[in-house]
Short mmCIF file of C-alpha atoms and ligand atoms in Angstrom, two decimals:
data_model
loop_
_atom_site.label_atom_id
_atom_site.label_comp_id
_atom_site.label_asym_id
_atom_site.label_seq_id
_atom_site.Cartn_x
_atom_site.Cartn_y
_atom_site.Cartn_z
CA UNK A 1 -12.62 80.17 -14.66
CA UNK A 2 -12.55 78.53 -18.38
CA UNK A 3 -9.44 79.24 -20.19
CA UNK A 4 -10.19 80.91 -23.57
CA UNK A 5 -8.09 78.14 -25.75
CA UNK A 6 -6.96 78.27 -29.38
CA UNK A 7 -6.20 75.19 -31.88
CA UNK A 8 -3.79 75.71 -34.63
CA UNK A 9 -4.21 72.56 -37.03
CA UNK A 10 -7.79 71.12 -37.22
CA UNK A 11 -6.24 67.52 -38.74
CA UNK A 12 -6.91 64.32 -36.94
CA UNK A 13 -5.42 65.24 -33.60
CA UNK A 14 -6.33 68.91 -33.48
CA UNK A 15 -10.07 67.76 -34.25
CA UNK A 16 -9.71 65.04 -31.47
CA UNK A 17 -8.38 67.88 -28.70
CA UNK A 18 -11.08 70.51 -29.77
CA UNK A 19 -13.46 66.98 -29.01
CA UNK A 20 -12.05 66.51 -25.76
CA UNK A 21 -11.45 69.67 -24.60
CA UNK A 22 -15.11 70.85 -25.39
CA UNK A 23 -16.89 67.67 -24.86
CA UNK A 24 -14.75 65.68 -21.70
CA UNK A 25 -12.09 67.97 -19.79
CA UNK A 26 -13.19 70.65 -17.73
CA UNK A 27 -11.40 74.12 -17.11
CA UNK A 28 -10.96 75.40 -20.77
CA UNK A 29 -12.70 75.97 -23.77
CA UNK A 30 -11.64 75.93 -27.54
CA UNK A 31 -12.62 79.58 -28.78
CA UNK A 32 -10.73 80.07 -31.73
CA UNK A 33 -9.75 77.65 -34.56
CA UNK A 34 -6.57 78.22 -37.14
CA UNK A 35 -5.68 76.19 -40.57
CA UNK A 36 -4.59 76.26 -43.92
CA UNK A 37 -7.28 74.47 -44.84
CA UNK A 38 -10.74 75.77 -44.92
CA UNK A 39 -12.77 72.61 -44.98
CA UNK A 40 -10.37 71.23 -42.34
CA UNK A 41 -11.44 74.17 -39.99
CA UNK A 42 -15.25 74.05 -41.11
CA UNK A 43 -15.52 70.63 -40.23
CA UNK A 44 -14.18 70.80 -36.70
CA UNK A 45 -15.95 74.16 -36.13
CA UNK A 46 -19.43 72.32 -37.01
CA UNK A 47 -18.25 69.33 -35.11
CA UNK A 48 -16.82 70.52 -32.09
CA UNK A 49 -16.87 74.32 -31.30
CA UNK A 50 -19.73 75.70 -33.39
CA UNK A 51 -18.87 79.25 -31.54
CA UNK A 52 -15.22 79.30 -32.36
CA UNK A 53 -13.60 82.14 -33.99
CA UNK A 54 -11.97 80.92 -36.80
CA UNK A 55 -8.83 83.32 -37.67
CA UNK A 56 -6.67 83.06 -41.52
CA UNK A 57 -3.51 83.66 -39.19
CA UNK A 58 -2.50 81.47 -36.91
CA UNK A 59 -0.25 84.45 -35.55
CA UNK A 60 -2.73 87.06 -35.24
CA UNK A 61 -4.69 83.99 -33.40
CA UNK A 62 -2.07 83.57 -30.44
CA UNK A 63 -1.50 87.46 -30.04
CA UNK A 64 -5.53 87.57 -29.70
CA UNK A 65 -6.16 89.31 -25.89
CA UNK A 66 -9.30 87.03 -26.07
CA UNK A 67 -6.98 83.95 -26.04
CA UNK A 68 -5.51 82.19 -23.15
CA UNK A 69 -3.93 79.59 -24.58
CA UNK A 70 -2.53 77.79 -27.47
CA UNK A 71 -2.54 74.07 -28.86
CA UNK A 72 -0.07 73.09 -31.54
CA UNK A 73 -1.53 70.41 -33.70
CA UNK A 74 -0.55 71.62 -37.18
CA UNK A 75 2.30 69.59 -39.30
CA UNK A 76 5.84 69.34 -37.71
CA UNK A 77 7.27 71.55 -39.64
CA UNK A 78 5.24 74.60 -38.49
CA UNK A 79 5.53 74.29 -34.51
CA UNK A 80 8.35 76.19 -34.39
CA UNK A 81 6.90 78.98 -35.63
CA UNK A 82 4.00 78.83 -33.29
CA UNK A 83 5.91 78.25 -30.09
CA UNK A 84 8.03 80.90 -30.42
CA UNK A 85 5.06 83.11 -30.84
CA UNK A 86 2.89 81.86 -27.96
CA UNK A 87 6.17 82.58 -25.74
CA UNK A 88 6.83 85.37 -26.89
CA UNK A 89 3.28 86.47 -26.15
CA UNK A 90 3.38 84.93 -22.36
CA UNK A 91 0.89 82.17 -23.16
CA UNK A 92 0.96 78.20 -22.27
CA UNK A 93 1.17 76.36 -25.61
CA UNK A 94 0.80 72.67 -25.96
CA UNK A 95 2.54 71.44 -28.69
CA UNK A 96 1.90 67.95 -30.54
CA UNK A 97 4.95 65.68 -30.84
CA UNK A 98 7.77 66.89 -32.35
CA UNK A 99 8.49 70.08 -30.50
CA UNK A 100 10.11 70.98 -33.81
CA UNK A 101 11.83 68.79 -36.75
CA UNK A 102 15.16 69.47 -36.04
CA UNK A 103 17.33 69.99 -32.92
CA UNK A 104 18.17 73.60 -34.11
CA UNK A 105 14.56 74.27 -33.81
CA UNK A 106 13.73 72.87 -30.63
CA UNK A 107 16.82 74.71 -29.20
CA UNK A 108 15.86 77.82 -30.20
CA UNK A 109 12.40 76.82 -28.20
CA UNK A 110 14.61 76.06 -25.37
CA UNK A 111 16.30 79.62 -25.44
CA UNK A 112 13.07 81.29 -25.45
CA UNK A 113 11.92 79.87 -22.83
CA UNK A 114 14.41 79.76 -20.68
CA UNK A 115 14.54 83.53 -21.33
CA UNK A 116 11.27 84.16 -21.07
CA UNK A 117 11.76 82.69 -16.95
CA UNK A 118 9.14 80.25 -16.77
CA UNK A 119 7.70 77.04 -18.64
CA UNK A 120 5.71 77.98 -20.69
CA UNK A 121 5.51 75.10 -23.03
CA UNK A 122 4.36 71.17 -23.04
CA UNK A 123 4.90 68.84 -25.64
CA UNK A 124 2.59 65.94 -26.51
CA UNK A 125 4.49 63.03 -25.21
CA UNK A 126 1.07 61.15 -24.08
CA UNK A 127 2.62 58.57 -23.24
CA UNK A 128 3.80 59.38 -19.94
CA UNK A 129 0.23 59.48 -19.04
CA UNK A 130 -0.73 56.14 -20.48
CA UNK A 131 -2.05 53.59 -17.32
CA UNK A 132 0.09 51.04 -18.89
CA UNK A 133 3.70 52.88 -19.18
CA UNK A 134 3.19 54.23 -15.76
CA UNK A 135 2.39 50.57 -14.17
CA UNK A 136 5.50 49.55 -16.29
CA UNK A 137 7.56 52.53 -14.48
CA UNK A 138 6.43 51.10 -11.03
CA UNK A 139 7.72 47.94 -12.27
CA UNK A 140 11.29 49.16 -13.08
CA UNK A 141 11.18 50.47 -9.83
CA UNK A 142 9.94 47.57 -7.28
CA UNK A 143 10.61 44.39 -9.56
CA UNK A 144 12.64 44.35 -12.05
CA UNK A 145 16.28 45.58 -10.78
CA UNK A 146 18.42 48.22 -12.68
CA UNK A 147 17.19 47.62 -16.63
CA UNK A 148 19.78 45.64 -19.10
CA UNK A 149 17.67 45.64 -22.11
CA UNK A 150 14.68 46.82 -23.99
CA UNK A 151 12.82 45.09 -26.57
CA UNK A 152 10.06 47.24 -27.97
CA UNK A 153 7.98 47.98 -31.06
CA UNK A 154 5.90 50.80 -32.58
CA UNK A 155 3.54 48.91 -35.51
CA UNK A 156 1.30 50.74 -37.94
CA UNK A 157 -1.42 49.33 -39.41
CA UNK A 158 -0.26 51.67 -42.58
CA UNK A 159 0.44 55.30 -43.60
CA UNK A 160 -0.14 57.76 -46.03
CA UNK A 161 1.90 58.14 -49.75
CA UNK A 162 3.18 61.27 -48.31
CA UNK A 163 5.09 59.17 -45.30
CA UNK A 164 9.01 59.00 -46.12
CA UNK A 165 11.58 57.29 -44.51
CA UNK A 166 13.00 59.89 -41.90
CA UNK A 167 9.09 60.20 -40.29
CA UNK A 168 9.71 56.43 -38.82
CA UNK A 169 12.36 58.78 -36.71
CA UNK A 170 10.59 62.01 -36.65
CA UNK A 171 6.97 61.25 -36.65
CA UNK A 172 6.63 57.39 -35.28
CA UNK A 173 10.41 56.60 -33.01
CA UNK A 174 10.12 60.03 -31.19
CA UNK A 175 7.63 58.70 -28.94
CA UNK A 176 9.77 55.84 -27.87
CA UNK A 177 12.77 58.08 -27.75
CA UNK A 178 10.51 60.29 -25.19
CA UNK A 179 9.33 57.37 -23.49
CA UNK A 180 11.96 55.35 -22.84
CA UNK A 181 14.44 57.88 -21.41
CA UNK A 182 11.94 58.76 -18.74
CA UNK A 183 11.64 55.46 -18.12
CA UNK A 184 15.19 53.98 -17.67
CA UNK A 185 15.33 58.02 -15.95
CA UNK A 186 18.69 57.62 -18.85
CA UNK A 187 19.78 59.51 -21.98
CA UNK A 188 20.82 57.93 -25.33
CA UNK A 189 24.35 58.14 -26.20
CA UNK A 190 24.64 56.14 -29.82
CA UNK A 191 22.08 55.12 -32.37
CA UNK A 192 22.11 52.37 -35.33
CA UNK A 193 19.73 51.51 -37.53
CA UNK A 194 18.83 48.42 -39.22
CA UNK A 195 16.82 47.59 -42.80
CA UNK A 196 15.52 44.18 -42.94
CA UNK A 197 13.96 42.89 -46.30
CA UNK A 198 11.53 45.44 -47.04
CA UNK A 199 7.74 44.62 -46.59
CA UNK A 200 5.86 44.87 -50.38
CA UNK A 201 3.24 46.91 -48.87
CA UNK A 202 5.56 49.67 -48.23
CA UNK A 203 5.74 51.98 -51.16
CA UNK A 204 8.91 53.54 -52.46
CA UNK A 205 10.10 56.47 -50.57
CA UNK A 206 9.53 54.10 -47.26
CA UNK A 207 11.82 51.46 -45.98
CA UNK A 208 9.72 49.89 -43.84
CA UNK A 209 10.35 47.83 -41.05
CA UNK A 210 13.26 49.13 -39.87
CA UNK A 211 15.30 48.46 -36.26
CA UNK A 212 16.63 51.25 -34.22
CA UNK A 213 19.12 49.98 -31.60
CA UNK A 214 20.01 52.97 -28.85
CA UNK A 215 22.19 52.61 -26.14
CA UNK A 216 22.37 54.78 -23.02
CA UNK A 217 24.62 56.77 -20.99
CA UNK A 218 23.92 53.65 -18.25
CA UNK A 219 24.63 51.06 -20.59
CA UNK A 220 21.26 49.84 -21.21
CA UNK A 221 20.42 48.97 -24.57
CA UNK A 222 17.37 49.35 -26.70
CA UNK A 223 15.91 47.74 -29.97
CA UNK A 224 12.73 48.95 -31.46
CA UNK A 225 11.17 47.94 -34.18
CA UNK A 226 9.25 50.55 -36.81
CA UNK A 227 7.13 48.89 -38.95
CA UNK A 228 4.68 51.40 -40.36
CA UNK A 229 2.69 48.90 -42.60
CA UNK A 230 2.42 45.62 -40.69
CA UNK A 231 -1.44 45.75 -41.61
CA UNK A 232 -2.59 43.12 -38.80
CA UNK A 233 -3.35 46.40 -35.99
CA UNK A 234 -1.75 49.69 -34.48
CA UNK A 235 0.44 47.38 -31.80
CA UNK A 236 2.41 49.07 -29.23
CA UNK A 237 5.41 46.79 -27.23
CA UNK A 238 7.79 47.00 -24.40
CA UNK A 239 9.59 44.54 -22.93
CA UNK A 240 12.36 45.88 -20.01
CA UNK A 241 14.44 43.29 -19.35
CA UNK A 242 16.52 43.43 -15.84
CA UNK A 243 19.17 41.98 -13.53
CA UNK A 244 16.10 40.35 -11.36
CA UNK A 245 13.19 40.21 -13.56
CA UNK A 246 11.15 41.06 -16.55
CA UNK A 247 8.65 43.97 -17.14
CA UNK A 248 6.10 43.93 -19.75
CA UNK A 249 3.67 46.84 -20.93
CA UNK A 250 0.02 45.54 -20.65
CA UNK A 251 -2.12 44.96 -23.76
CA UNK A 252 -4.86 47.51 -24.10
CA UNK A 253 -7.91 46.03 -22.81
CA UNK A 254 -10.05 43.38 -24.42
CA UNK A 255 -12.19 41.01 -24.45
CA UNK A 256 -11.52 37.36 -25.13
CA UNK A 257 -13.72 35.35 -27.03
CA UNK A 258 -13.63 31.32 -27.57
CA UNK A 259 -15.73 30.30 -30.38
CA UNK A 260 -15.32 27.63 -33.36
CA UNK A 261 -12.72 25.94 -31.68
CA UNK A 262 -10.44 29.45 -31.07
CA UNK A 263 -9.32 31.80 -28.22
CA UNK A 264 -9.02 35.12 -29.84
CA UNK A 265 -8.35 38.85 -28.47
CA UNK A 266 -9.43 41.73 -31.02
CA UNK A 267 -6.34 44.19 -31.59
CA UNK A 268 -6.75 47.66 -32.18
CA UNK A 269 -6.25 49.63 -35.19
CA UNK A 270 -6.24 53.27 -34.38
CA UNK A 271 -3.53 55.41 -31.77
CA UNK A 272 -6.53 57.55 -30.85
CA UNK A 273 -8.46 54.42 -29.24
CA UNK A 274 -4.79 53.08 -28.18
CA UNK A 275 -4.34 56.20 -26.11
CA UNK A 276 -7.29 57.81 -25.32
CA UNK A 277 -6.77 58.26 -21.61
CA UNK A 278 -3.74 59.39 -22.15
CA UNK A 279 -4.75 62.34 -24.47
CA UNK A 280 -7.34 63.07 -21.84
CA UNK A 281 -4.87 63.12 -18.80
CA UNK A 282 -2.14 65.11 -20.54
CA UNK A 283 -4.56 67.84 -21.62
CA UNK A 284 -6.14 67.87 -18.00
CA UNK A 285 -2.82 68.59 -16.82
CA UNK A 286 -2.29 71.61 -19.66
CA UNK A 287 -5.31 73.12 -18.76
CA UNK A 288 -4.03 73.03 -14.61
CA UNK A 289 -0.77 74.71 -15.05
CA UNK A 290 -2.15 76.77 -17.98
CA UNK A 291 -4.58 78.08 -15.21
CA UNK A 292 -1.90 79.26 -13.21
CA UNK A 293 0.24 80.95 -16.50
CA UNK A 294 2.40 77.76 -16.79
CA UNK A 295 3.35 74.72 -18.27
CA UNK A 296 3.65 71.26 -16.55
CA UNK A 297 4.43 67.88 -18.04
CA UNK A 298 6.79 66.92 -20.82
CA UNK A 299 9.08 69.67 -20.99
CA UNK A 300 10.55 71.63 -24.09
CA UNK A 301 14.20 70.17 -22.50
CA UNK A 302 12.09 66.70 -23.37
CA UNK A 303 11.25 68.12 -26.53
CA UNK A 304 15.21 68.95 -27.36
CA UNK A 305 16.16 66.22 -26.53
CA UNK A 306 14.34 63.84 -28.76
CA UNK A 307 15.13 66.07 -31.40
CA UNK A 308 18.84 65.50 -30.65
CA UNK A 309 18.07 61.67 -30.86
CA UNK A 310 16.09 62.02 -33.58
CA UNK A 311 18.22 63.51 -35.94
CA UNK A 312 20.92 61.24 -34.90
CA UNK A 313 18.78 58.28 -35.75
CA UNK A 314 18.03 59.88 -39.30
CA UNK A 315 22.04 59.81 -40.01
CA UNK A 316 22.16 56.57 -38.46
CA UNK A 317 19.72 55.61 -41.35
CA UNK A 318 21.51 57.28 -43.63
CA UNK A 319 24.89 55.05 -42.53
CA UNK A 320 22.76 51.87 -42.02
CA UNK A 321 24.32 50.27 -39.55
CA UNK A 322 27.25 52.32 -38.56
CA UNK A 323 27.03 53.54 -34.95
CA UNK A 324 26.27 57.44 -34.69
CA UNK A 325 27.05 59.55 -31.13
CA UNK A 326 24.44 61.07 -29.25
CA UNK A 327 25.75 64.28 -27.09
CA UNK A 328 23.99 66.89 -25.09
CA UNK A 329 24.60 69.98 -23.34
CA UNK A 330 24.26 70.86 -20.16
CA UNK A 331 20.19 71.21 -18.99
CA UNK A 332 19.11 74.59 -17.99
CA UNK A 333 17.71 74.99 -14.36
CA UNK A 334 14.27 75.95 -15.63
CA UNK A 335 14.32 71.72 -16.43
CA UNK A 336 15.73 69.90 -13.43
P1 LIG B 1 -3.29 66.04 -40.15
O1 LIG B 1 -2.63 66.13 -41.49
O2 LIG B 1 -4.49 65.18 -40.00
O3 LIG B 1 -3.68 67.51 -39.65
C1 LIG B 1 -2.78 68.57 -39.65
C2 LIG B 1 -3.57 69.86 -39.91
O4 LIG B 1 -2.66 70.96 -39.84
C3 LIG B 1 -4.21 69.90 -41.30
O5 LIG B 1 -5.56 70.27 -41.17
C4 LIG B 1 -3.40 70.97 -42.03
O6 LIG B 1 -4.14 71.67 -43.01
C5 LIG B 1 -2.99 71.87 -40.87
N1 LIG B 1 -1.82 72.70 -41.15
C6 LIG B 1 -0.69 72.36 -41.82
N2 LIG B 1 0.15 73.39 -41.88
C7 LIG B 1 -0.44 74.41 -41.20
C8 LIG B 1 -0.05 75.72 -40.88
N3 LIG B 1 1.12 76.22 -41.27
N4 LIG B 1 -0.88 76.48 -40.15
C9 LIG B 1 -2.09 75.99 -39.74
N5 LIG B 1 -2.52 74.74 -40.03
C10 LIG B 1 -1.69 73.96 -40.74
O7 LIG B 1 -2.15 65.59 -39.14
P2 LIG B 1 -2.32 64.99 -37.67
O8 LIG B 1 -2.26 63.51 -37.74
O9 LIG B 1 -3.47 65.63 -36.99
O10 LIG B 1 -0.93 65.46 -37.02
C11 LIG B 1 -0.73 66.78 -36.58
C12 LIG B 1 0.38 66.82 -35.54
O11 LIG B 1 0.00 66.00 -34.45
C13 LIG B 1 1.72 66.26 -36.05
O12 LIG B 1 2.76 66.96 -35.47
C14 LIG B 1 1.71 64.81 -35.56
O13 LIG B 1 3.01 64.29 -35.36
C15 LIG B 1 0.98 64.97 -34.24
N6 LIG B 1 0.25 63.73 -33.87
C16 LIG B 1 0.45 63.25 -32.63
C17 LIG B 1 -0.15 62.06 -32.26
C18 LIG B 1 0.11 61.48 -30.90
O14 LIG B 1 -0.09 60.29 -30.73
N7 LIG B 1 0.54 62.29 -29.94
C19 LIG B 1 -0.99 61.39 -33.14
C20 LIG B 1 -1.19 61.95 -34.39
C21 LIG B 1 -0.57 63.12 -34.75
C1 LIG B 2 1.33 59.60 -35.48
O1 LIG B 2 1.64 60.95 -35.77
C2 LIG B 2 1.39 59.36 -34.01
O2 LIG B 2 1.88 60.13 -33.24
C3 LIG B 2 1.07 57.98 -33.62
O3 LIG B 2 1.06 57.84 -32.22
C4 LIG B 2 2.13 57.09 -34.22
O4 LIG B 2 1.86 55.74 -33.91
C5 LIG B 2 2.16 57.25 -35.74
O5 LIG B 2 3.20 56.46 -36.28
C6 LIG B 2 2.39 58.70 -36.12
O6 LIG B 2 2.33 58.83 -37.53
#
């Protein structure tokens, strides 16, 4: 059976799932297609599902009998909205990173689903599924010894005028915040932030670089840097650092050249070539459980949480280098 699937947000990433999901995966199809913008829509309709329905209302879209299933790729802002609705209609929704743009939101996801009495929900946190984390997982687990410290950093090559401040937290940090908890297996219990000089290429509603330091309930604690217009490639780090050894996450792959008296690696530019096996491996797994009228993968709980983190890091940018608390309540049963 092919799951009848349809994309709210026909942007980069929503045109890149309609892609894979039409083109690569196997088990669903894209059917319908939802956006505020017309030529947005057109474009990936031509490109990628030339038979799609494409619907005004991205509400009238998820209560469709025809559809199946939902995926999320419109602008932060508007998840909320959409998850709610694809609960409340029974129907698995994958929904980009964030789950929602504040912690309010993504609680009120958390409510409805728990209600609702099953997962129903996945959020985009690729990089669980990325070769390279999961390697790095094994390593915390067999070599390293219980984790001390993480060095990491999340580099841009640049962004957009329309890129502020708060979306190094909220758009860019939220996948280390996801990735790192899962894996120390830990949960953040301070942030601080941290504004170097600022780079010229940055433009002025953007501090950029900037260094988020978390620490965990286990003591462990974490640096990342943010730097959003580095310019030189889209370069992803990790470093865990513990009481036996070192970990490090592998470079993508690449081929080394020597010529005119130099060894040099390319670096890549783009996050969809970065994590393109991730993309495909999480969405193989949406369209499994979605099969069976769930969810599986990064939970909404996962989703909450960053959000929690999240907006703590945002006031801990706002009191630039003053320590801000990190506290959650108990997880609901639907999530252990
Ligand atoms: P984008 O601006 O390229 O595309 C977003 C699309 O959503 C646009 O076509 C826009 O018109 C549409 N849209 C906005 N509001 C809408 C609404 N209310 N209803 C329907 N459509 C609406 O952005 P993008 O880069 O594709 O990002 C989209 C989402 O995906 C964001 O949440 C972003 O954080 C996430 N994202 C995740 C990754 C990842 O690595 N997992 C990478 C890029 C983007
Ligand atoms: C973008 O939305 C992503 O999710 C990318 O993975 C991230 O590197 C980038 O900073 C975000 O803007």
């Amino acid at each position: 059976m092919s799951l009848k699937i349809g994309v709210i947000g026909t942007g980069a990433i929503g045109q890149d799932h309609t892609r894979r999901i039409n083109q690569v995966l196997s088990g669903g199809k894209v059917v319908a297609l939802s956006d505020v913008s017309r030529p947005n829509v057109e474009a990936c309709a031509a490109q990628y599902a030339p038979d799609a329905r494409i619907f005004d209302d991205p509400i009238a879209m998820i209560n469709d009998p025809e559809i199946d299933a939902v995926l999320v790729c419109s602008w932060g802002q508007t998840h909320e909205e959409y998850v709610l609705a694809a609960i409340a209609a029974g129907k698995p929704c994958f929904c980009e990173k964030p789950l929602a743009t504040t912690a309010a939101g993504a609680e009120r996801i958390v409510k409805a689903e728990v209600a609702s009495g099953r997962r129903l929900v996945q959020v985009g946190f690729m990089r669980r599924y990325d070769p390279g984390y999961l390697a790095l997982k094994n390593a915390v687990r067999d070599v390293t010894g219980a984790p001390l410290m993480v060095h990491a950093a999340h580099r841009n090559q640049r962004v957009g005028a329309n890129y502020t401040t708060p979306m190094a937290i909220h758009d860019t940090l939220i996948h280390e915040i996801d990735v790192l908890r899962w894996l120390l297996d830990d949960d953040y219990v301070s942030a601080q932030v941290f504004f170097p000089r600022k780079s010229p290429r940055a433009h002025e509603k953007l501090r950029d670089p900037q260094i988020v330091v978390l620490e965990t309930a286990k003591g462990v604690v974490i640096d990342v840097e943010v730097f959003v217009n580095c310019h030189y490639g889209y370069d992803i780090q990790c470093e865990i650092v513990g009481e036996d050894g070192i970990a490090k996450l592998p470079e993508p792959m690449s081929v080394q050249t020597r010529s005119n008296a130099t060894l040099s690696n390319p670096i890549l530019t783009d996050w969809k070539d970065r994590f393109i096996d991730s993309y495909d491996y999480e969405l193989a797994d949406f369209l499994k459980a979605a099969a069976q009228g769930t969810a599986a993968g990064p939970t909404s709980w996962d989703g909450y949480v960053a959000a929690v983190t999240a907006d703590a890091c945002v006031a801990a940018q706002e009191a630039e280098g003053v320590p801000v608390r990190i506290s959650l309540p108990q997880r609901p049963a639907l999530y252990s």
